Short mmCIF file of N, CA and C in Angstrom, two decimals:
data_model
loop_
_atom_site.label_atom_id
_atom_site.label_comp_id
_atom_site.label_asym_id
_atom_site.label_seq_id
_atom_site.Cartn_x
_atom_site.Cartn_y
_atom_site.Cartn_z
N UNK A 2 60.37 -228.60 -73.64
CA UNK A 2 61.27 -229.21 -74.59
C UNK A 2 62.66 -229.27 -73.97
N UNK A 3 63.15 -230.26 -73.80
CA UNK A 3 64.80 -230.15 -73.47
C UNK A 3 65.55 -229.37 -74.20
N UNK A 4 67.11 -229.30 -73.75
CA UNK A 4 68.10 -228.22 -74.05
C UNK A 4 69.38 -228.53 -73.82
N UNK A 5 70.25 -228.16 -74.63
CA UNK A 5 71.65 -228.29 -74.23
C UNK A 5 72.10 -226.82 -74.99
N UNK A 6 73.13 -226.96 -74.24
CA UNK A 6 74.54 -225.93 -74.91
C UNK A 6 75.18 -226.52 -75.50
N UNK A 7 75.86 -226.55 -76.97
CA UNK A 7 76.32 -226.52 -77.27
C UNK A 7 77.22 -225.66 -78.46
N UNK A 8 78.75 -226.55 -78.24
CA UNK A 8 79.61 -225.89 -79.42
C UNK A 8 80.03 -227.05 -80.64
N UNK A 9 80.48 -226.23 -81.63
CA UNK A 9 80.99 -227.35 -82.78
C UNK A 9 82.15 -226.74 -82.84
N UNK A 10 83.36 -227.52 -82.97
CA UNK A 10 84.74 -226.85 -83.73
C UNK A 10 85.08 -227.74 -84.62
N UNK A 11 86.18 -227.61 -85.11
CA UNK A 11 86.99 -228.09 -86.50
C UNK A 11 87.80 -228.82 -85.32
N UNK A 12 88.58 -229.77 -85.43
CA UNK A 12 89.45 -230.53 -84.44
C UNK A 12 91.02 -230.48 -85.34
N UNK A 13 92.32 -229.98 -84.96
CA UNK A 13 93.69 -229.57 -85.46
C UNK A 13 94.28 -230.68 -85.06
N UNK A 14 94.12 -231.35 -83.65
CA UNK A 14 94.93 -232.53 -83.22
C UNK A 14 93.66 -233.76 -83.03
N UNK A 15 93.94 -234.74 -83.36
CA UNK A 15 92.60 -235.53 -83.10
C UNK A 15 93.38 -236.37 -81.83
N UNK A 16 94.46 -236.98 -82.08
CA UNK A 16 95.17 -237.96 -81.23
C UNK A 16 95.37 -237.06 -79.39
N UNK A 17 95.15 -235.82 -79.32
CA UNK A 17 95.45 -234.97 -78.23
C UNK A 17 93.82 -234.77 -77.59
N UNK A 18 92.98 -234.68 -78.70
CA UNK A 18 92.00 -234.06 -77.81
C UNK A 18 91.09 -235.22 -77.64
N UNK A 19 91.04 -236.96 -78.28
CA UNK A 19 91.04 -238.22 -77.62
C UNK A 19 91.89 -237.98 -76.36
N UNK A 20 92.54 -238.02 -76.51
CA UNK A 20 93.45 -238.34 -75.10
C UNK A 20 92.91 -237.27 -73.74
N UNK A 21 92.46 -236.38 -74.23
CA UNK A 21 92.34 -235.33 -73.20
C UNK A 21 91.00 -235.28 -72.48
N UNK A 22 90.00 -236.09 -73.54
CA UNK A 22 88.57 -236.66 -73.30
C UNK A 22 88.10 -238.02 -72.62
N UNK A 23 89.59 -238.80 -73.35
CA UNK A 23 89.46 -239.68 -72.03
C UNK A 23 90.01 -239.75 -70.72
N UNK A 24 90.81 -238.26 -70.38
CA UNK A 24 91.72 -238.18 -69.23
C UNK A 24 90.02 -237.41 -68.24
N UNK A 25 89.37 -236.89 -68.74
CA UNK A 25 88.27 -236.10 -68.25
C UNK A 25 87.61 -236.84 -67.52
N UNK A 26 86.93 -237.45 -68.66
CA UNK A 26 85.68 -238.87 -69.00
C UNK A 26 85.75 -239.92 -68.02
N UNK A 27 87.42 -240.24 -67.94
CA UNK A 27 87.55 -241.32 -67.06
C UNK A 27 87.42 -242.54 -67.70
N UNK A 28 87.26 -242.75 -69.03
CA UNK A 28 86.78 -243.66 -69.82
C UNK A 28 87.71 -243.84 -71.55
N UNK A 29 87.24 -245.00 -71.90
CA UNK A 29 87.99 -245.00 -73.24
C UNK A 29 86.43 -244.36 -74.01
N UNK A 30 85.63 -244.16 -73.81
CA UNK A 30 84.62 -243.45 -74.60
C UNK A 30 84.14 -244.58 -75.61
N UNK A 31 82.90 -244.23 -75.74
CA UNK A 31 82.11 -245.51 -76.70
C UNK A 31 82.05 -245.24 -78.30
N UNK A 32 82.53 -245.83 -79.11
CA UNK A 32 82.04 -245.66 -80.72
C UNK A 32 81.02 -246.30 -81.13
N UNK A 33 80.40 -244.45 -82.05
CA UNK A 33 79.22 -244.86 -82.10
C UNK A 33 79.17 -244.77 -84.28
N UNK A 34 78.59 -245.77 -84.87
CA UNK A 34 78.64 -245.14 -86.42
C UNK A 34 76.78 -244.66 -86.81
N UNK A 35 76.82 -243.64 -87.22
CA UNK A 35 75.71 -243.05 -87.49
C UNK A 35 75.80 -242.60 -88.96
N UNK A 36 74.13 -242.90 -89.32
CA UNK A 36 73.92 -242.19 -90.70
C UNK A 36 72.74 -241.01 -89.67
N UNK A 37 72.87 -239.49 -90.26
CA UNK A 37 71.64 -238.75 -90.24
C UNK A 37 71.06 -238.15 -91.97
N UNK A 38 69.59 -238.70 -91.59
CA UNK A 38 69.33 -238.04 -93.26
C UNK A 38 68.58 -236.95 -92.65
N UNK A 39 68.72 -235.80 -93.10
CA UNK A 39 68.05 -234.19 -93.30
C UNK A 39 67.42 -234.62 -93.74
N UNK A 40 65.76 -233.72 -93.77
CA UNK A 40 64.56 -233.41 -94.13
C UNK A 40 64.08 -231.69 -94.49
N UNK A 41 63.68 -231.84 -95.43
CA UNK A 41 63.06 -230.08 -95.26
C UNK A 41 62.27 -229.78 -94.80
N UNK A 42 62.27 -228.95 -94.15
CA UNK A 42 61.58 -228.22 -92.92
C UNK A 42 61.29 -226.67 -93.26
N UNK A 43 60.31 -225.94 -92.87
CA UNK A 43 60.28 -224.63 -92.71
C UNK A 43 61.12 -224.42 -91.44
N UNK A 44 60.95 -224.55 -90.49
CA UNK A 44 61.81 -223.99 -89.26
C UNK A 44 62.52 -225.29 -88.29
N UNK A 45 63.96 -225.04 -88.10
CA UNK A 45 64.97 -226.04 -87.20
C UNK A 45 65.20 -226.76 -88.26
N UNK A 46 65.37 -227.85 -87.56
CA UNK A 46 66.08 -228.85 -88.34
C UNK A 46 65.78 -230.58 -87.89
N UNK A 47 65.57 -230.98 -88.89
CA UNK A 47 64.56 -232.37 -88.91
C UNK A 47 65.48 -233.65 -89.21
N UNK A 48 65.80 -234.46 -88.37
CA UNK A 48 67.10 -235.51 -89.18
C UNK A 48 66.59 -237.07 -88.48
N UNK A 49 66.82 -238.11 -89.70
CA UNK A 49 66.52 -239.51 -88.87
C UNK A 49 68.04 -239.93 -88.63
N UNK A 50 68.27 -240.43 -87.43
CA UNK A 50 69.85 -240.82 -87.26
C UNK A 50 69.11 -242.07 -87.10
N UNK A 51 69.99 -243.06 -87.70
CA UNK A 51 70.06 -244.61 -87.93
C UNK A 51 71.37 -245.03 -87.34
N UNK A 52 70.69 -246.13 -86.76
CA UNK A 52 72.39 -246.46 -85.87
C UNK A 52 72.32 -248.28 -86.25
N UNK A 53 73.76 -249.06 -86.41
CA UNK A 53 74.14 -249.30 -86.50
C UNK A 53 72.64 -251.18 -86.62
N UNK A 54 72.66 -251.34 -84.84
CA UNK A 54 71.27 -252.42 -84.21
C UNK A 54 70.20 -252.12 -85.47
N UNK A 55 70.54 -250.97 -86.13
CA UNK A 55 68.90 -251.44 -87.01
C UNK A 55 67.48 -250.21 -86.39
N UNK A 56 68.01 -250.01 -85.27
CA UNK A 56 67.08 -248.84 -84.69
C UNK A 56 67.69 -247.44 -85.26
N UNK A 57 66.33 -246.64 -84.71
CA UNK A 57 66.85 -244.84 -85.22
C UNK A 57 66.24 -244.41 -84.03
N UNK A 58 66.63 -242.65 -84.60
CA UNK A 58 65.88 -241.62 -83.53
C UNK A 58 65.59 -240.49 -84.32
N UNK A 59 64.61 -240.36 -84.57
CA UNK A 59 63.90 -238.92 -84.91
C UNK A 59 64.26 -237.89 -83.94
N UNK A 60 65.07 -237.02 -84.71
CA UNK A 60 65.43 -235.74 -83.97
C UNK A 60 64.52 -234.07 -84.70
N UNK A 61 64.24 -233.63 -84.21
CA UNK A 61 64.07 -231.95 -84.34
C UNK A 61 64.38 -231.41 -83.49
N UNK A 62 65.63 -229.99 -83.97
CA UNK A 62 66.41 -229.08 -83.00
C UNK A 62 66.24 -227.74 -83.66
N UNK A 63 65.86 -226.37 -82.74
CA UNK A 63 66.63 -225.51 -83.21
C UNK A 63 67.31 -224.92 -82.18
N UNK A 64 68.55 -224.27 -83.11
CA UNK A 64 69.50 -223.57 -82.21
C UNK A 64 70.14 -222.48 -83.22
N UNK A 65 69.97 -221.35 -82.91
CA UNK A 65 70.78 -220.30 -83.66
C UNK A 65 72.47 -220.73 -83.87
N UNK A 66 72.67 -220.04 -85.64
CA UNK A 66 73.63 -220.35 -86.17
C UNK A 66 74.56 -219.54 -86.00
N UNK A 67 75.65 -219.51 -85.18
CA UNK A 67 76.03 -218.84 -84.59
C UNK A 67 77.57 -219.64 -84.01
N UNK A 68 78.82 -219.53 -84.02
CA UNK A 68 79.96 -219.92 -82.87
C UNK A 68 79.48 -219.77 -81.94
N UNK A 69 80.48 -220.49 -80.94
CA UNK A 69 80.44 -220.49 -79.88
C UNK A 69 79.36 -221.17 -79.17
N UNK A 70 79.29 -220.96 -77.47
CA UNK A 70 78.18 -221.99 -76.69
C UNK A 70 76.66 -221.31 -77.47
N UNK A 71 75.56 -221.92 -77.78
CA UNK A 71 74.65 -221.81 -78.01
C UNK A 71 73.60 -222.80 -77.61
N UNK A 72 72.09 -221.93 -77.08
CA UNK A 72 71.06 -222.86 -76.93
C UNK A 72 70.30 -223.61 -78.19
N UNK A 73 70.21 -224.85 -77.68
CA UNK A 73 70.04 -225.72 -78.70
C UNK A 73 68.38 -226.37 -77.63
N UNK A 74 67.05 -226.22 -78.46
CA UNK A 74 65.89 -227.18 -77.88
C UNK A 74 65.76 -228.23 -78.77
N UNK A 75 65.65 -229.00 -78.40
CA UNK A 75 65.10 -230.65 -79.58
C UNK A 75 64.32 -231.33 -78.64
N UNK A 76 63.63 -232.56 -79.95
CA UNK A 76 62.67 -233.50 -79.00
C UNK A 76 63.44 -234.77 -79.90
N UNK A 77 63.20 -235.86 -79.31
CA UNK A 77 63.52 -237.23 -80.18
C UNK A 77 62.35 -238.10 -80.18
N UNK A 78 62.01 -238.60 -80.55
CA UNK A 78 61.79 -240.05 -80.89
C UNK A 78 62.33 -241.48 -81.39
N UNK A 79 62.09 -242.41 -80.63
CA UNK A 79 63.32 -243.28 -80.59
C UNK A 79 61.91 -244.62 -82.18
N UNK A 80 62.62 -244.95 -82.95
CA UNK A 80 62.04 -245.96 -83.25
C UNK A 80 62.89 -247.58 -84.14
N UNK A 81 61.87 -248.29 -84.16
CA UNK A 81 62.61 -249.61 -84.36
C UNK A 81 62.43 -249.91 -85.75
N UNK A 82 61.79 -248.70 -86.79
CA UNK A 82 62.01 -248.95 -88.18
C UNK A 82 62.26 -247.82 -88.70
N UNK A 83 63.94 -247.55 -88.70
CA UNK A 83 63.83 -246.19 -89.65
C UNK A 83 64.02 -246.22 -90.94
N UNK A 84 64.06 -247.19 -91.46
CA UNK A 84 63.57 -247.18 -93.07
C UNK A 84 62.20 -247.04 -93.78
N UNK A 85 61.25 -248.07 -92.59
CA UNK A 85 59.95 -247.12 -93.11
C UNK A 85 60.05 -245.85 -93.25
N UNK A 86 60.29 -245.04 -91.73
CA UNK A 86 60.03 -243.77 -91.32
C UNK A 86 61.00 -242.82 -92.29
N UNK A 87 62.08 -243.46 -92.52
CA UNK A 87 62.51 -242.37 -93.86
C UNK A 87 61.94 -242.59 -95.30
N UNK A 88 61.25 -243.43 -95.59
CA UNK A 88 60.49 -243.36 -96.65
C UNK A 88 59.80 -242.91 -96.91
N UNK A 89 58.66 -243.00 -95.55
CA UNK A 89 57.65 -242.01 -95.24
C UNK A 89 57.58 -240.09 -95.51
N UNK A 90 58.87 -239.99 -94.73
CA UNK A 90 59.10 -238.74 -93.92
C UNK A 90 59.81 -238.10 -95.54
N UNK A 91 60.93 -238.72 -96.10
CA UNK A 91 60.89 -238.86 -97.81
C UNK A 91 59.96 -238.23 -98.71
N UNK A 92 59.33 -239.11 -98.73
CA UNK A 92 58.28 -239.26 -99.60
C UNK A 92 57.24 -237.46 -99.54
N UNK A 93 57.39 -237.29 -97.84
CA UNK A 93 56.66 -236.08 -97.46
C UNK A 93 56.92 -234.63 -97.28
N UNK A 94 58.21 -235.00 -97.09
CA UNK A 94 59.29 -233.55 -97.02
C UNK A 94 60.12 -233.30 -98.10
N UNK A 95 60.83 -234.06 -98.73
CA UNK A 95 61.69 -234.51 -99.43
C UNK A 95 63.50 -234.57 -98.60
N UNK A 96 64.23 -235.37 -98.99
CA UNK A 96 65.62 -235.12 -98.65
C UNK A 96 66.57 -233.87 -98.68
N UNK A 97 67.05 -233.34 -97.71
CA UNK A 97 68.12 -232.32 -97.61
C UNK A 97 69.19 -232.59 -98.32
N UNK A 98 69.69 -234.50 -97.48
CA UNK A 98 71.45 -234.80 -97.26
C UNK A 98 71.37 -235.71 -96.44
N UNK A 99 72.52 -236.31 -96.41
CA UNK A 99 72.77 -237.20 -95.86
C UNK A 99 74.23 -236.67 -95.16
N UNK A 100 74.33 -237.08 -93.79
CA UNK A 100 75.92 -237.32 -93.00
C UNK A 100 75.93 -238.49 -92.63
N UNK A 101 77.18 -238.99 -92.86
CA UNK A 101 77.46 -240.32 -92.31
C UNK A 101 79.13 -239.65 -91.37
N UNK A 102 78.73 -240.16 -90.15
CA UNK A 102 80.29 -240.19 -89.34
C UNK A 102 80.14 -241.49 -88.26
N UNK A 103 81.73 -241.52 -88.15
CA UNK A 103 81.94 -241.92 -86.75
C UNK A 103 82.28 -241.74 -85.19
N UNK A 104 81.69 -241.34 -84.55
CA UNK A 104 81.57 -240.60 -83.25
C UNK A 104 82.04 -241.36 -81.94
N UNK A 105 83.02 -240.94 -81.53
CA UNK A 105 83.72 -241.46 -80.16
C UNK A 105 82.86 -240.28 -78.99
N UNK A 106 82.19 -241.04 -78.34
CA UNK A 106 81.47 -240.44 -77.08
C UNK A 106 81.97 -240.26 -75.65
N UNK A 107 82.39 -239.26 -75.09
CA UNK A 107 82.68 -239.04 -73.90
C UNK A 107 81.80 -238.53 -72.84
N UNK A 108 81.58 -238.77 -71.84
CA UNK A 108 80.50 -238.43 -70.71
C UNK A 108 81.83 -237.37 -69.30
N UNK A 109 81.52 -236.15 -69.41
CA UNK A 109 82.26 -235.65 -68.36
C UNK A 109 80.69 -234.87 -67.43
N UNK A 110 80.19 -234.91 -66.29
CA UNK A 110 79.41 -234.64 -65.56
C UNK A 110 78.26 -234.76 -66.50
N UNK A 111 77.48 -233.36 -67.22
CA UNK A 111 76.85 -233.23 -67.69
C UNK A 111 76.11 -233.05 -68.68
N UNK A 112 77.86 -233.57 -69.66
CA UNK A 112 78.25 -232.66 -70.84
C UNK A 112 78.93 -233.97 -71.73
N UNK A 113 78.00 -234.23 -73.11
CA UNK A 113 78.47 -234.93 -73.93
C UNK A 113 79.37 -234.95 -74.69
N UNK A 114 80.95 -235.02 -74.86
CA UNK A 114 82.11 -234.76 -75.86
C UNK A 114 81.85 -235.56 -76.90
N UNK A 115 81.84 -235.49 -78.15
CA UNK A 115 81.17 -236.25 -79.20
C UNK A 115 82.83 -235.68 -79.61
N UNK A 116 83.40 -236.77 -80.14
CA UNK A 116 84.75 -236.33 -81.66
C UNK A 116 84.56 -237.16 -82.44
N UNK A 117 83.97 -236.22 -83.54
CA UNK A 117 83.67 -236.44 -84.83
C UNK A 117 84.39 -237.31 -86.17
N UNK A 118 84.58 -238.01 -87.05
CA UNK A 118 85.17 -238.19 -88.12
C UNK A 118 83.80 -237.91 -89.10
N UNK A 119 83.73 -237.06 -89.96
CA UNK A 119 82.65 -236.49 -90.73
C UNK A 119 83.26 -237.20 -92.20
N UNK A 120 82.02 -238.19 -92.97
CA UNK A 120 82.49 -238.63 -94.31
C UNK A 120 82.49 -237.34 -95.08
N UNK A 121 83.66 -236.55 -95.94
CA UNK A 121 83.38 -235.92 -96.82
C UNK A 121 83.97 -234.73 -96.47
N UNK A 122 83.82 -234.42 -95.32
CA UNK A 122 83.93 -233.32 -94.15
C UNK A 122 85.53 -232.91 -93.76
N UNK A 123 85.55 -234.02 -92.84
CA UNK A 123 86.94 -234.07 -91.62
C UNK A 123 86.76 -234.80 -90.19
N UNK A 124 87.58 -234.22 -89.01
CA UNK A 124 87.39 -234.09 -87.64
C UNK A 124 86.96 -233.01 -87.12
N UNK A 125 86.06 -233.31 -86.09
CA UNK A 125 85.08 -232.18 -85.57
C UNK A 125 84.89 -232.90 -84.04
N UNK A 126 84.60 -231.47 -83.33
CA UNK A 126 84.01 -232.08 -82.15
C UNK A 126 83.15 -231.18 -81.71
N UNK A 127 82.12 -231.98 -81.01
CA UNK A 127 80.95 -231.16 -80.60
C UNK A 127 80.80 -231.24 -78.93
N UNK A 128 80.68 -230.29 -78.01
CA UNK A 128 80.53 -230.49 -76.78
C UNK A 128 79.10 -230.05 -76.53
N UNK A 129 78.47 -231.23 -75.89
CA UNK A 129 76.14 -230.55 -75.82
C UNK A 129 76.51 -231.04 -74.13
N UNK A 130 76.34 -229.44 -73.45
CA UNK A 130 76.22 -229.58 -72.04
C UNK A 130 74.45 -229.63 -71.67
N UNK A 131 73.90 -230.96 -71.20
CA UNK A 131 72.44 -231.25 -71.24
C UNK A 131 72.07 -230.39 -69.94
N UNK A 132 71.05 -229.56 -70.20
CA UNK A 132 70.90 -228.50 -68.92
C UNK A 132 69.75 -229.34 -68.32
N UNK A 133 69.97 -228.83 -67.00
CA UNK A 133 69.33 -229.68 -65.78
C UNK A 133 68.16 -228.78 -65.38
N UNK A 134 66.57 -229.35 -65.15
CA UNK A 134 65.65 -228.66 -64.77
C UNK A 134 66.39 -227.47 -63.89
N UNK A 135 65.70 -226.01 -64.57
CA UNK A 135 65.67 -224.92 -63.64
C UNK A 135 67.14 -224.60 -63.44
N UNK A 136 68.02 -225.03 -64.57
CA UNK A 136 69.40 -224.58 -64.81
C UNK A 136 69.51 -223.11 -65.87
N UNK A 137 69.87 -222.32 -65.36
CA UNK A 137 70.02 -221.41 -66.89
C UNK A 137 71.14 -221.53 -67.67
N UNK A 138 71.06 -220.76 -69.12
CA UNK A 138 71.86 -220.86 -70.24
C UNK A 138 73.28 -220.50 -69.98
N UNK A 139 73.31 -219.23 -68.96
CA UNK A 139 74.79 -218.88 -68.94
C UNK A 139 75.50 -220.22 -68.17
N UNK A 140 75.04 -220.89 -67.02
CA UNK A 140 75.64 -221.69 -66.34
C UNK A 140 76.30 -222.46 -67.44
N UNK A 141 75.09 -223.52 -68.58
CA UNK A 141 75.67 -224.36 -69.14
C UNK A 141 76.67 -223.63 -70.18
N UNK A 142 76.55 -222.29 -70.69
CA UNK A 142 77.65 -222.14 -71.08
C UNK A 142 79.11 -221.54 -70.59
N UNK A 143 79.03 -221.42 -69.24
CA UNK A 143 80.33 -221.57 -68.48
C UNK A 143 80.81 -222.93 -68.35
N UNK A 144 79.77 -223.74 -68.27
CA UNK A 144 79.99 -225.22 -68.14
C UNK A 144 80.95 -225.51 -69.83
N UNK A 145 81.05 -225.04 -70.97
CA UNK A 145 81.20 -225.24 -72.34
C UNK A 145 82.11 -224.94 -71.99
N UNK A 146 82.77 -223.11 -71.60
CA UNK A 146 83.52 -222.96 -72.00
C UNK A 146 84.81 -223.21 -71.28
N UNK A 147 84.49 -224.10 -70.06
CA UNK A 147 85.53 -224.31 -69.14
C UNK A 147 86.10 -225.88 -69.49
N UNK A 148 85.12 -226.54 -70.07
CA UNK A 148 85.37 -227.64 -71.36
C UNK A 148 86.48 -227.00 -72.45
N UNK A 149 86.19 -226.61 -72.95
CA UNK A 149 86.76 -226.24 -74.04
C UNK A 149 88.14 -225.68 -73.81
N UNK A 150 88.08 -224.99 -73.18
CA UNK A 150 89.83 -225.08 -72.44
C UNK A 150 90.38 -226.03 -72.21
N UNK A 151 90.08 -227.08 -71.47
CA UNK A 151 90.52 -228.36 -70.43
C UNK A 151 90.93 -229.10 -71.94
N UNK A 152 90.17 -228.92 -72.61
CA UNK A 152 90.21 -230.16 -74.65
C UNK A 152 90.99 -229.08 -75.65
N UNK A 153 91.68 -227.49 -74.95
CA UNK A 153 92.66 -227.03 -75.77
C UNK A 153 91.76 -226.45 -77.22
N UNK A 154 90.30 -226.03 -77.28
CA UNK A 154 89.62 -226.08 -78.11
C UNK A 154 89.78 -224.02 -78.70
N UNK A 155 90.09 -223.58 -79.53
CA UNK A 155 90.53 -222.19 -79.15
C UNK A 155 89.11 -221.84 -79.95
N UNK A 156 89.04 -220.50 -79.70
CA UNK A 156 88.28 -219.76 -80.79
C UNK A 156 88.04 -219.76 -81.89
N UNK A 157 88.56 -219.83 -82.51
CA UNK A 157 88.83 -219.39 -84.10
C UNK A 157 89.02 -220.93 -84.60
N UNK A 158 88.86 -222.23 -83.82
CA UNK A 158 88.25 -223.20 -84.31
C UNK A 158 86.77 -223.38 -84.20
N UNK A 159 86.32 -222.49 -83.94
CA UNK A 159 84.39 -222.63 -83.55
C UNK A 159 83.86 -222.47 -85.19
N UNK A 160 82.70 -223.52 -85.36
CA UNK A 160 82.53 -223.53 -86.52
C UNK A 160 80.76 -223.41 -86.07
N UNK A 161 80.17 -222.50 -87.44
CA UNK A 161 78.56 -222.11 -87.40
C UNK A 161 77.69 -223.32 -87.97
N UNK A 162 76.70 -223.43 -88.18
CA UNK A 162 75.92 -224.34 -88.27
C UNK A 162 75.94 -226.38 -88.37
N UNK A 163 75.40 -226.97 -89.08
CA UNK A 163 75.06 -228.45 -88.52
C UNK A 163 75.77 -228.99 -89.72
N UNK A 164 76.68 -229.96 -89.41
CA UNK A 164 77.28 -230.57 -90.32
C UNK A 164 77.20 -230.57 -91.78
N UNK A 165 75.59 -231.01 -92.17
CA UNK A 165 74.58 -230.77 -92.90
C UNK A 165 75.10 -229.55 -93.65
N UNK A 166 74.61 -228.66 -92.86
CA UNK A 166 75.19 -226.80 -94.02
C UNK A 166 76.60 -227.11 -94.52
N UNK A 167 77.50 -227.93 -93.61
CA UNK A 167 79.15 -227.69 -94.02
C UNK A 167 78.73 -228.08 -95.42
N UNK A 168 78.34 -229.62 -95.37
CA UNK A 168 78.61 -230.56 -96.32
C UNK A 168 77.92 -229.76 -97.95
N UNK A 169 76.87 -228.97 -97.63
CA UNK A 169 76.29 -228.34 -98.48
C UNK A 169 77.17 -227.26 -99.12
N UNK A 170 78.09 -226.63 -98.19
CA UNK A 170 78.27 -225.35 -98.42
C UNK A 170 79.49 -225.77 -99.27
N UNK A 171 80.36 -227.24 -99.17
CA UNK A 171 81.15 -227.54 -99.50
C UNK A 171 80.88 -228.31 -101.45
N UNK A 172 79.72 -228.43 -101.27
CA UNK A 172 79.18 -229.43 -102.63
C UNK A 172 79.09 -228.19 -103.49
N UNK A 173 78.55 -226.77 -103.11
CA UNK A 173 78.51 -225.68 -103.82
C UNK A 173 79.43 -224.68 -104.04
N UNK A 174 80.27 -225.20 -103.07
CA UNK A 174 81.44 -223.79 -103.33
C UNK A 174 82.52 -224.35 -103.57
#
């Protein structure tokens, strides 16, 4: 199963840590608008992301909930009707939630900078360093946390679980 490291934080400057992603990146970074709908699951976490063309991708990940760099395994599936497949998948699991954001994508070596605009939520950014056959965990998370400096990202902005829980934790409390 593939793997990345990643972190999530809360984002304090959005206009600084754009700028600092595309000073990395080398790039103005691509926008991307995504819906993910949650599914219930006994174990990880089950989401159809729908993008924009009309296509999706079936994702399942788990990764302990936890700050900071963490291993994250998922598989995808890419398909060209995700409205069946959430009707289906609907109909069979039932719905979690829904996130809708807009995601500016940065590519620095190995390591995806995603900055977030979360509907409901805020700004967030997520850094998923994609580990390379026969790479271990500490590497990619030296690889995170030497990111996370360079984007000014401190501690005590590291935020625990998947958007999903925020949005939940926020509808209930």
């Amino acid at each position: 199963m593939p793997s990345n490291v990643e972190i999530k934080a809360v984002v304090r400057d959005m206009g600084f840590l754009k700028e600092r992603a595309k000073e990395l990146s080398r790039s103005e970074g691509t926008v991307i608008h995504q819906q993910d709908t949650f599914f219930n699951v006994e174990k990880g976490r089950l989401k159809l992301r729908r993008f924009q063309d009309g296509t999706g991708q079936l994702i399942f990940y788990e990764r302990p909930d936890m700050d900071g760099p963490k291993l994250s395994n998922y598989s995808i599936s890419l398909t060209n009707d995700p409205e069946g497949l959430a009707k289906v998948l609907s109909d069979a699991l039932g719905v979690k939630g829904i996130v809708k954001k807009e995601r500016h994508l940065y590519l620095v070596g190995q390591t995806r900078i995603h900055v977030d605009s979360v509907e409901g939520l805020g700004q967030f950014m997520e850094l998923e360093v994609v580990m390379k056959e026969g790479q271990g965990v500490e590497e990619g998370e030296a690889i995170a946390q030497e990111l996370m400096q360079q984007l000014g990202v401190k501690r005590e902005d590291l935020i625990v679980g998947a958007y999903m829980d925020l949005l939940m934790a926020a509808k209930s409390g």
